[in-house]
């Protein structure tokens, strides 16, 4: 089998077969039927070897993660994931690697009810770029720009696990057997909060997903919404695995600045706060109030209970 056929075969059936795909892989372009009354939401995420993942990473988890991080951006907009495209740059065609990567991609696309509808392959240093497209009822996309003074600030799930996972795969920390699986799962197989994101359409005034760490990402909402925020670090939700695996100070550091948790960070106006817990309880994902939006434009303050908390963020900047 030639390289071209091999690649074609690996990705031909990736993901769920959707009835709204008129023309999928194999033509010059894909054709999809966009539902009436919906807006199309489009997002792109790239992963580059040596920057986003290590050369020895399990290709199956890489396929999973590429889909999950793209779908997470759709979730943050309140959109329903639908279609994926893939631009793949490979140094060589390694059949085992490709099959495992395609399987990880396919099972995760299937899980989120997405179909791979096209792509391109070129030769070069290993790099993966995905474009994810989703649908949201007209005018209902949740943006980063709607937070208002007085809104409550929430986050889903727990923070900091993926940052600890990154340390673990680099052999920089030791973790007890009991917690290893959970931490590695959170790092290699992140979950996009898709159902919850859609449930937030009529509740949240703004939202985003936490990919670069809370302290690095929250300022994006503050800038776009022209507001400030105060975060109580004693409220940050952390897993038992994280708390048991490092000092309280270190755990807090991971929760504040560690990337790749892919939880949702969102704001809720006071008058919708009462319905929040009831509406979100069926999703089985904990949501935690960690602070409030203020009128101090662009100012992000931290406190620890009633005490001020001094925190100097050193985030990761690509450029
Ligand atoms: Mg994002």
Short mmCIF file of C-alpha atoms and ligand atoms in Angstrom, two decimals:
data_model
loop_
_atom_site.label_atom_id
_atom_site.label_comp_id
_atom_site.label_asym_id
_atom_site.label_seq_id
_atom_site.Cartn_x
_atom_site.Cartn_y
_atom_site.Cartn_z
CA UNK A 1 0.00 0.00 0.00
CA UNK A 2 1.31 3.46 -0.86
CA UNK A 3 1.67 6.19 1.74
CA UNK A 4 -1.25 8.10 0.31
CA UNK A 5 -3.60 5.12 0.54
CA UNK A 6 -2.42 4.37 4.05
CA UNK A 7 -3.20 7.87 5.25
CA UNK A 8 -6.52 7.82 3.43
CA UNK A 9 -7.45 4.51 5.00
CA UNK A 10 -6.52 5.62 8.52
CA UNK A 11 -8.70 8.71 8.48
CA UNK A 12 -11.51 7.79 6.10
CA UNK A 13 -13.94 6.69 8.77
CA UNK A 14 -12.82 8.93 11.63
CA UNK A 15 -15.53 9.89 14.06
CA UNK A 16 -19.28 9.60 14.08
CA UNK A 17 -21.07 9.38 10.73
CA UNK A 18 -23.22 12.50 10.72
CA UNK A 19 -26.28 12.85 8.53
CA UNK A 20 -25.53 16.55 7.94
CA UNK A 21 -22.31 15.80 6.01
CA UNK A 22 -23.29 15.92 2.32
CA UNK A 23 -19.70 15.44 1.07
CA UNK A 24 -16.92 14.32 3.42
CA UNK A 25 -13.33 13.29 2.81
CA UNK A 26 -12.27 12.70 -0.80
CA UNK A 27 -13.39 15.74 -2.73
CA UNK A 28 -11.74 19.16 -3.07
CA UNK A 29 -13.82 20.39 -0.19
CA UNK A 30 -16.38 19.11 2.28
CA UNK A 31 -20.03 20.13 2.14
CA UNK A 32 -22.07 20.23 5.34
CA UNK A 33 -25.65 21.24 5.97
CA UNK A 34 -25.85 24.00 8.55
CA UNK A 35 -29.07 23.77 10.57
CA UNK A 36 -31.57 26.61 10.23
CA UNK A 37 -31.57 29.03 13.12
CA UNK A 38 -27.95 28.28 14.02
CA UNK A 39 -24.68 30.18 13.89
CA UNK A 40 -21.51 28.39 12.85
CA UNK A 41 -18.65 28.52 15.40
CA UNK A 42 -15.12 27.84 14.08
CA UNK A 43 -11.92 27.34 16.05
CA UNK A 44 -8.34 26.16 15.39
CA UNK A 45 -5.67 24.65 17.61
CA UNK A 46 -2.20 23.42 16.70
CA UNK A 47 0.10 21.00 18.50
CA UNK A 48 3.79 20.96 17.62
CA UNK A 49 6.33 18.34 18.69
CA UNK A 50 8.77 19.71 21.24
CA UNK A 51 6.41 22.58 22.12
CA UNK A 52 3.10 20.92 23.02
CA UNK A 53 4.16 17.30 23.35
CA UNK A 54 7.22 15.13 23.75
CA UNK A 55 8.51 13.00 20.85
CA UNK A 56 7.81 9.76 22.76
CA UNK A 57 4.18 10.56 23.56
CA UNK A 58 1.62 7.80 22.97
CA UNK A 59 0.12 8.64 19.53
CA UNK A 60 -3.29 7.47 20.71
CA UNK A 61 -3.39 10.08 23.48
CA UNK A 62 -2.14 12.67 21.00
CA UNK A 63 -5.07 11.93 18.69
CA UNK A 64 -7.42 12.22 21.67
CA UNK A 65 -5.93 15.44 22.94
CA UNK A 66 -5.98 17.17 19.55
CA UNK A 67 -9.74 16.59 19.28
CA UNK A 68 -10.43 17.38 22.96
CA UNK A 69 -8.59 20.72 23.00
CA UNK A 70 -10.37 21.87 19.83
CA UNK A 71 -13.77 20.71 21.06
CA UNK A 72 -13.06 22.44 24.38
CA UNK A 73 -12.97 25.79 22.56
CA UNK A 74 -16.37 25.02 21.05
CA UNK A 75 -17.65 24.05 24.51
CA UNK A 76 -16.46 27.40 25.88
CA UNK A 77 -18.62 29.15 23.27
CA UNK A 78 -21.67 27.07 24.20
CA UNK A 79 -21.53 25.31 20.83
CA UNK A 80 -22.34 21.75 19.85
CA UNK A 81 -19.30 20.17 18.13
CA UNK A 82 -20.02 18.86 14.63
CA UNK A 83 -17.19 18.74 12.09
CA UNK A 84 -13.40 18.49 12.18
CA UNK A 85 -10.62 19.06 9.64
CA UNK A 86 -7.02 18.01 10.12
CA UNK A 87 -3.75 19.33 8.70
CA UNK A 88 -1.04 16.82 9.45
CA UNK A 89 2.69 17.36 8.94
CA UNK A 90 4.71 14.17 9.33
CA UNK A 91 8.48 13.61 9.13
CA UNK A 92 7.83 10.10 7.77
CA UNK A 93 4.97 7.67 7.37
CA UNK A 94 5.12 5.25 10.30
CA UNK A 95 2.16 2.92 9.97
CA UNK A 96 1.91 1.90 13.64
CA UNK A 97 2.12 5.50 14.79
CA UNK A 98 -0.44 6.66 12.25
CA UNK A 99 -2.93 3.89 13.03
CA UNK A 100 -2.74 4.57 16.79
CA UNK A 101 -3.03 8.34 16.30
CA UNK A 102 -6.02 7.92 13.97
CA UNK A 103 -7.70 5.58 16.46
CA UNK A 104 -7.31 8.07 19.30
CA UNK A 105 -8.63 10.83 17.08
CA UNK A 106 -11.52 8.74 15.81
CA UNK A 107 -12.77 7.43 19.14
CA UNK A 108 -12.67 10.91 20.67
CA UNK A 109 -14.41 12.48 17.66
CA UNK A 110 -17.02 9.75 17.97
CA UNK A 111 -17.45 10.46 21.70
CA UNK A 112 -18.20 14.12 20.98
CA UNK A 113 -20.45 13.25 18.02
CA UNK A 114 -18.04 14.85 15.51
CA UNK A 115 -17.01 13.71 12.06
CA UNK A 116 -13.66 14.30 10.37
CA UNK A 117 -14.65 15.81 7.03
CA UNK A 118 -11.33 16.69 5.44
CA UNK A 119 -7.68 17.40 5.78
CA UNK A 120 -4.27 17.60 4.26
CA UNK A 121 -0.95 15.83 4.79
CA UNK A 122 2.52 17.22 4.15
CA UNK A 123 6.06 16.14 4.96
CA UNK A 124 7.99 18.06 7.62
CA UNK A 125 8.58 18.27 11.38
CA UNK A 126 5.68 16.66 13.28
CA UNK A 127 2.88 19.17 13.68
CA UNK A 128 -0.88 18.75 14.00
CA UNK A 129 -3.47 21.41 13.27
CA UNK A 130 -7.18 20.88 13.67
CA UNK A 131 -10.11 23.07 12.76
CA UNK A 132 -13.30 22.34 14.66
CA UNK A 133 -16.71 23.59 13.62
CA UNK A 134 -19.83 23.61 15.73
CA UNK A 135 -23.34 25.01 15.89
CA UNK A 136 -25.01 27.28 18.39
CA UNK A 137 -28.56 28.73 18.27
CA UNK A 138 -28.48 32.14 16.55
CA UNK A 139 -27.04 34.84 18.76
CA UNK A 140 -26.49 32.46 21.69
CA UNK A 141 -22.71 31.93 21.51
CA UNK A 142 -21.10 32.71 24.87
CA UNK A 143 -18.17 35.07 24.44
CA UNK A 144 -15.42 36.47 26.66
CA UNK A 145 -16.93 39.92 26.41
CA UNK A 146 -20.12 39.81 28.51
CA UNK A 147 -18.89 39.83 32.12
CA UNK A 148 -20.32 42.68 34.24
CA UNK A 149 -19.32 44.27 37.52
CA UNK A 150 -20.82 42.17 40.34
CA UNK A 151 -21.05 38.88 38.39
CA UNK A 152 -19.86 35.74 40.16
CA UNK A 153 -16.87 33.87 38.78
CA UNK A 154 -17.03 30.08 38.46
CA UNK A 155 -14.83 27.25 37.28
CA UNK A 156 -15.76 23.64 36.42
CA UNK A 157 -14.01 20.51 37.71
CA UNK A 158 -10.62 20.87 39.36
CA UNK A 159 -7.51 22.88 38.51
CA UNK A 160 -3.82 21.96 38.48
CA UNK A 161 -3.96 18.24 37.73
CA UNK A 162 -2.58 18.57 34.20
CA UNK A 163 0.32 20.74 35.41
CA UNK A 164 1.26 18.04 37.90
CA UNK A 165 0.86 15.46 35.13
CA UNK A 166 3.36 17.37 33.01
CA UNK A 167 5.89 17.24 35.87
CA UNK A 168 5.20 13.52 36.30
CA UNK A 169 5.83 12.58 32.67
CA UNK A 170 9.12 14.48 32.86
CA UNK A 171 10.06 12.48 35.98
CA UNK A 172 10.35 15.68 38.00
CA UNK A 173 7.97 14.55 40.72
CA UNK A 174 6.97 11.32 42.42
CA UNK A 175 3.33 10.45 42.89
CA UNK A 176 1.84 7.63 44.92
CA UNK A 177 0.47 4.66 43.01
CA UNK A 178 -3.02 5.51 44.18
CA UNK A 179 -3.06 8.87 42.37
CA UNK A 180 -0.86 8.26 39.32
CA UNK A 181 -3.62 7.04 37.02
CA UNK A 182 -5.87 10.02 37.75
CA UNK A 183 -3.12 12.56 37.19
CA UNK A 184 -1.91 10.91 33.97
CA UNK A 185 -5.47 10.64 32.70
CA UNK A 186 -6.03 14.36 33.30
CA UNK A 187 -2.83 15.20 31.44
CA UNK A 188 -3.06 12.81 28.49
CA UNK A 189 -6.83 12.53 28.11
CA UNK A 190 -8.44 15.87 28.99
CA UNK A 191 -12.23 16.12 28.89
CA UNK A 192 -13.94 18.95 27.03
CA UNK A 193 -16.95 20.21 29.04
CA UNK A 194 -19.27 20.07 26.06
CA UNK A 195 -22.69 19.40 27.62
CA UNK A 196 -22.02 21.85 30.41
CA UNK A 197 -20.94 24.55 27.94
CA UNK A 198 -24.25 24.22 26.12
CA UNK A 199 -26.14 24.36 29.41
CA UNK A 200 -24.40 27.66 30.19
CA UNK A 201 -25.89 29.43 27.13
CA UNK A 202 -28.73 30.93 29.14
CA UNK A 203 -26.82 31.30 32.40
CA UNK A 204 -23.28 32.59 31.80
CA UNK A 205 -22.55 36.21 30.87
CA UNK A 206 -19.08 35.21 29.61
CA UNK A 207 -16.99 32.06 29.35
CA UNK A 208 -13.70 30.62 28.15
CA UNK A 209 -11.79 27.39 28.58
CA UNK A 210 -8.70 27.30 30.80
CA UNK A 211 -5.86 26.14 28.57
CA UNK A 212 -2.97 28.30 29.82
CA UNK A 213 -3.78 28.40 33.53
CA UNK A 214 -6.36 30.41 35.48
CA UNK A 215 -4.12 33.38 36.21
CA UNK A 216 -3.05 33.57 32.57
CA UNK A 217 -6.49 33.07 31.05
CA UNK A 218 -8.79 35.12 33.29
CA UNK A 219 -7.22 38.41 32.10
CA UNK A 220 -8.60 37.62 28.61
CA UNK A 221 -12.15 37.87 29.98
CA UNK A 222 -11.25 41.00 31.94
CA UNK A 223 -9.82 42.72 28.86
CA UNK A 224 -12.64 41.76 26.52
CA UNK A 225 -15.35 42.59 29.07
CA UNK A 226 -13.59 45.74 30.36
CA UNK A 227 -13.92 44.68 34.00
CA UNK A 228 -11.70 43.49 36.86
CA UNK A 229 -11.89 40.49 39.19
CA UNK A 230 -11.04 39.33 42.66
CA UNK A 231 -10.26 35.63 43.09
CA UNK A 232 -10.23 33.87 46.47
CA UNK A 233 -7.41 31.31 46.11
CA UNK A 234 -8.70 29.37 49.12
CA UNK A 235 -11.75 28.47 46.96
CA UNK A 236 -9.84 27.02 43.99
CA UNK A 237 -11.10 23.46 43.41
CA UNK A 238 -8.32 20.88 43.57
CA UNK A 239 -8.44 17.11 43.31
CA UNK A 240 -7.51 14.91 46.25
CA UNK A 241 -4.77 13.49 44.02
CA UNK A 242 -3.19 16.94 43.64
CA UNK A 243 -3.55 17.83 47.32
CA UNK A 244 -2.00 14.53 48.41
CA UNK A 245 0.88 14.76 45.94
CA UNK A 246 2.52 18.07 46.84
CA UNK A 247 2.67 20.85 49.41
CA UNK A 248 -0.35 23.15 49.76
CA UNK A 249 1.74 25.97 48.34
CA UNK A 250 2.81 23.95 45.30
CA UNK A 251 -0.73 22.68 44.68
CA UNK A 252 -1.99 26.26 44.69
CA UNK A 253 0.74 27.23 42.25
CA UNK A 254 -0.33 24.48 39.84
CA UNK A 255 -4.01 25.40 40.23
CA UNK A 256 -3.32 29.07 39.53
CA UNK A 257 -0.80 28.88 36.73
CA UNK A 258 -0.71 25.33 35.37
CA UNK A 259 -2.03 24.88 31.84
CA UNK A 260 -4.04 22.26 29.98
CA UNK A 261 -6.84 21.60 32.43
CA UNK A 262 -9.48 22.49 29.80
CA UNK A 263 -12.03 23.39 32.46
CA UNK A 264 -14.54 26.16 31.79
CA UNK A 265 -14.15 29.54 33.46
CA UNK A 266 -17.37 31.57 33.39
CA UNK A 267 -19.27 34.44 34.95
CA UNK A 268 -22.88 34.47 36.15
CA UNK A 269 -25.00 37.52 37.00
CA UNK A 270 -26.42 37.63 40.53
CA UNK A 271 -30.03 37.11 39.39
CA UNK A 272 -29.18 33.86 37.58
CA UNK A 273 -27.04 32.47 40.34
CA UNK A 274 -29.91 30.77 42.16
CA UNK A 275 -30.80 28.59 39.19
CA UNK A 276 -27.20 27.68 38.45
CA UNK A 277 -26.78 24.69 40.74
CA UNK A 278 -30.16 23.20 39.86
CA UNK A 279 -29.61 23.60 36.12
CA UNK A 280 -26.08 22.21 36.15
CA UNK A 281 -26.53 19.34 38.60
CA UNK A 282 -27.58 16.77 35.93
CA UNK A 283 -24.17 17.13 34.25
CA UNK A 284 -22.26 15.58 37.12
CA UNK A 285 -19.42 18.12 36.86
CA UNK A 286 -18.80 20.21 39.97
CA UNK A 287 -18.81 23.99 39.52
CA UNK A 288 -17.15 26.21 42.11
CA UNK A 289 -17.53 29.93 42.76
CA UNK A 290 -14.00 31.32 43.07
CA UNK A 291 -14.53 35.06 43.05
CA UNK A 292 -16.35 38.06 41.66
CA UNK A 293 -16.12 40.50 38.82
CA UNK A 294 -15.30 44.09 39.82
CA UNK A 295 -15.43 47.46 38.14
CA UNK A 296 -11.64 47.94 38.37
CA UNK A 297 -10.97 47.57 34.63
CA UNK A 298 -8.19 45.08 33.85
CA UNK A 299 -7.26 44.59 37.50
CA UNK A 300 -6.94 41.01 38.74
CA UNK A 301 -6.65 40.75 42.53
CA UNK A 302 -6.12 37.67 44.64
CA UNK A 303 -7.10 37.07 48.24
CA UNK A 304 -6.88 34.08 50.54
CA UNK A 305 -10.01 34.08 52.62
CA UNK A 306 -10.04 37.59 54.09
CA UNK A 307 -6.30 38.18 53.61
CA UNK A 308 -4.66 39.68 50.54
CA UNK A 309 -2.68 37.13 48.53
CA UNK A 310 0.35 38.30 46.60
CA UNK A 311 0.79 36.41 43.38
CA UNK A 312 3.14 37.17 40.51
CA UNK A 313 2.01 35.27 37.47
CA UNK A 314 4.66 33.80 35.24
CA UNK A 315 2.68 32.31 32.42
CA UNK A 316 3.81 30.72 29.22
CA UNK A 317 3.90 33.06 26.22
CA UNK A 318 4.54 31.61 22.78
CA UNK A 319 5.93 34.88 21.40
MG1 LIG B 1 -9.76 28.49 24.44
#
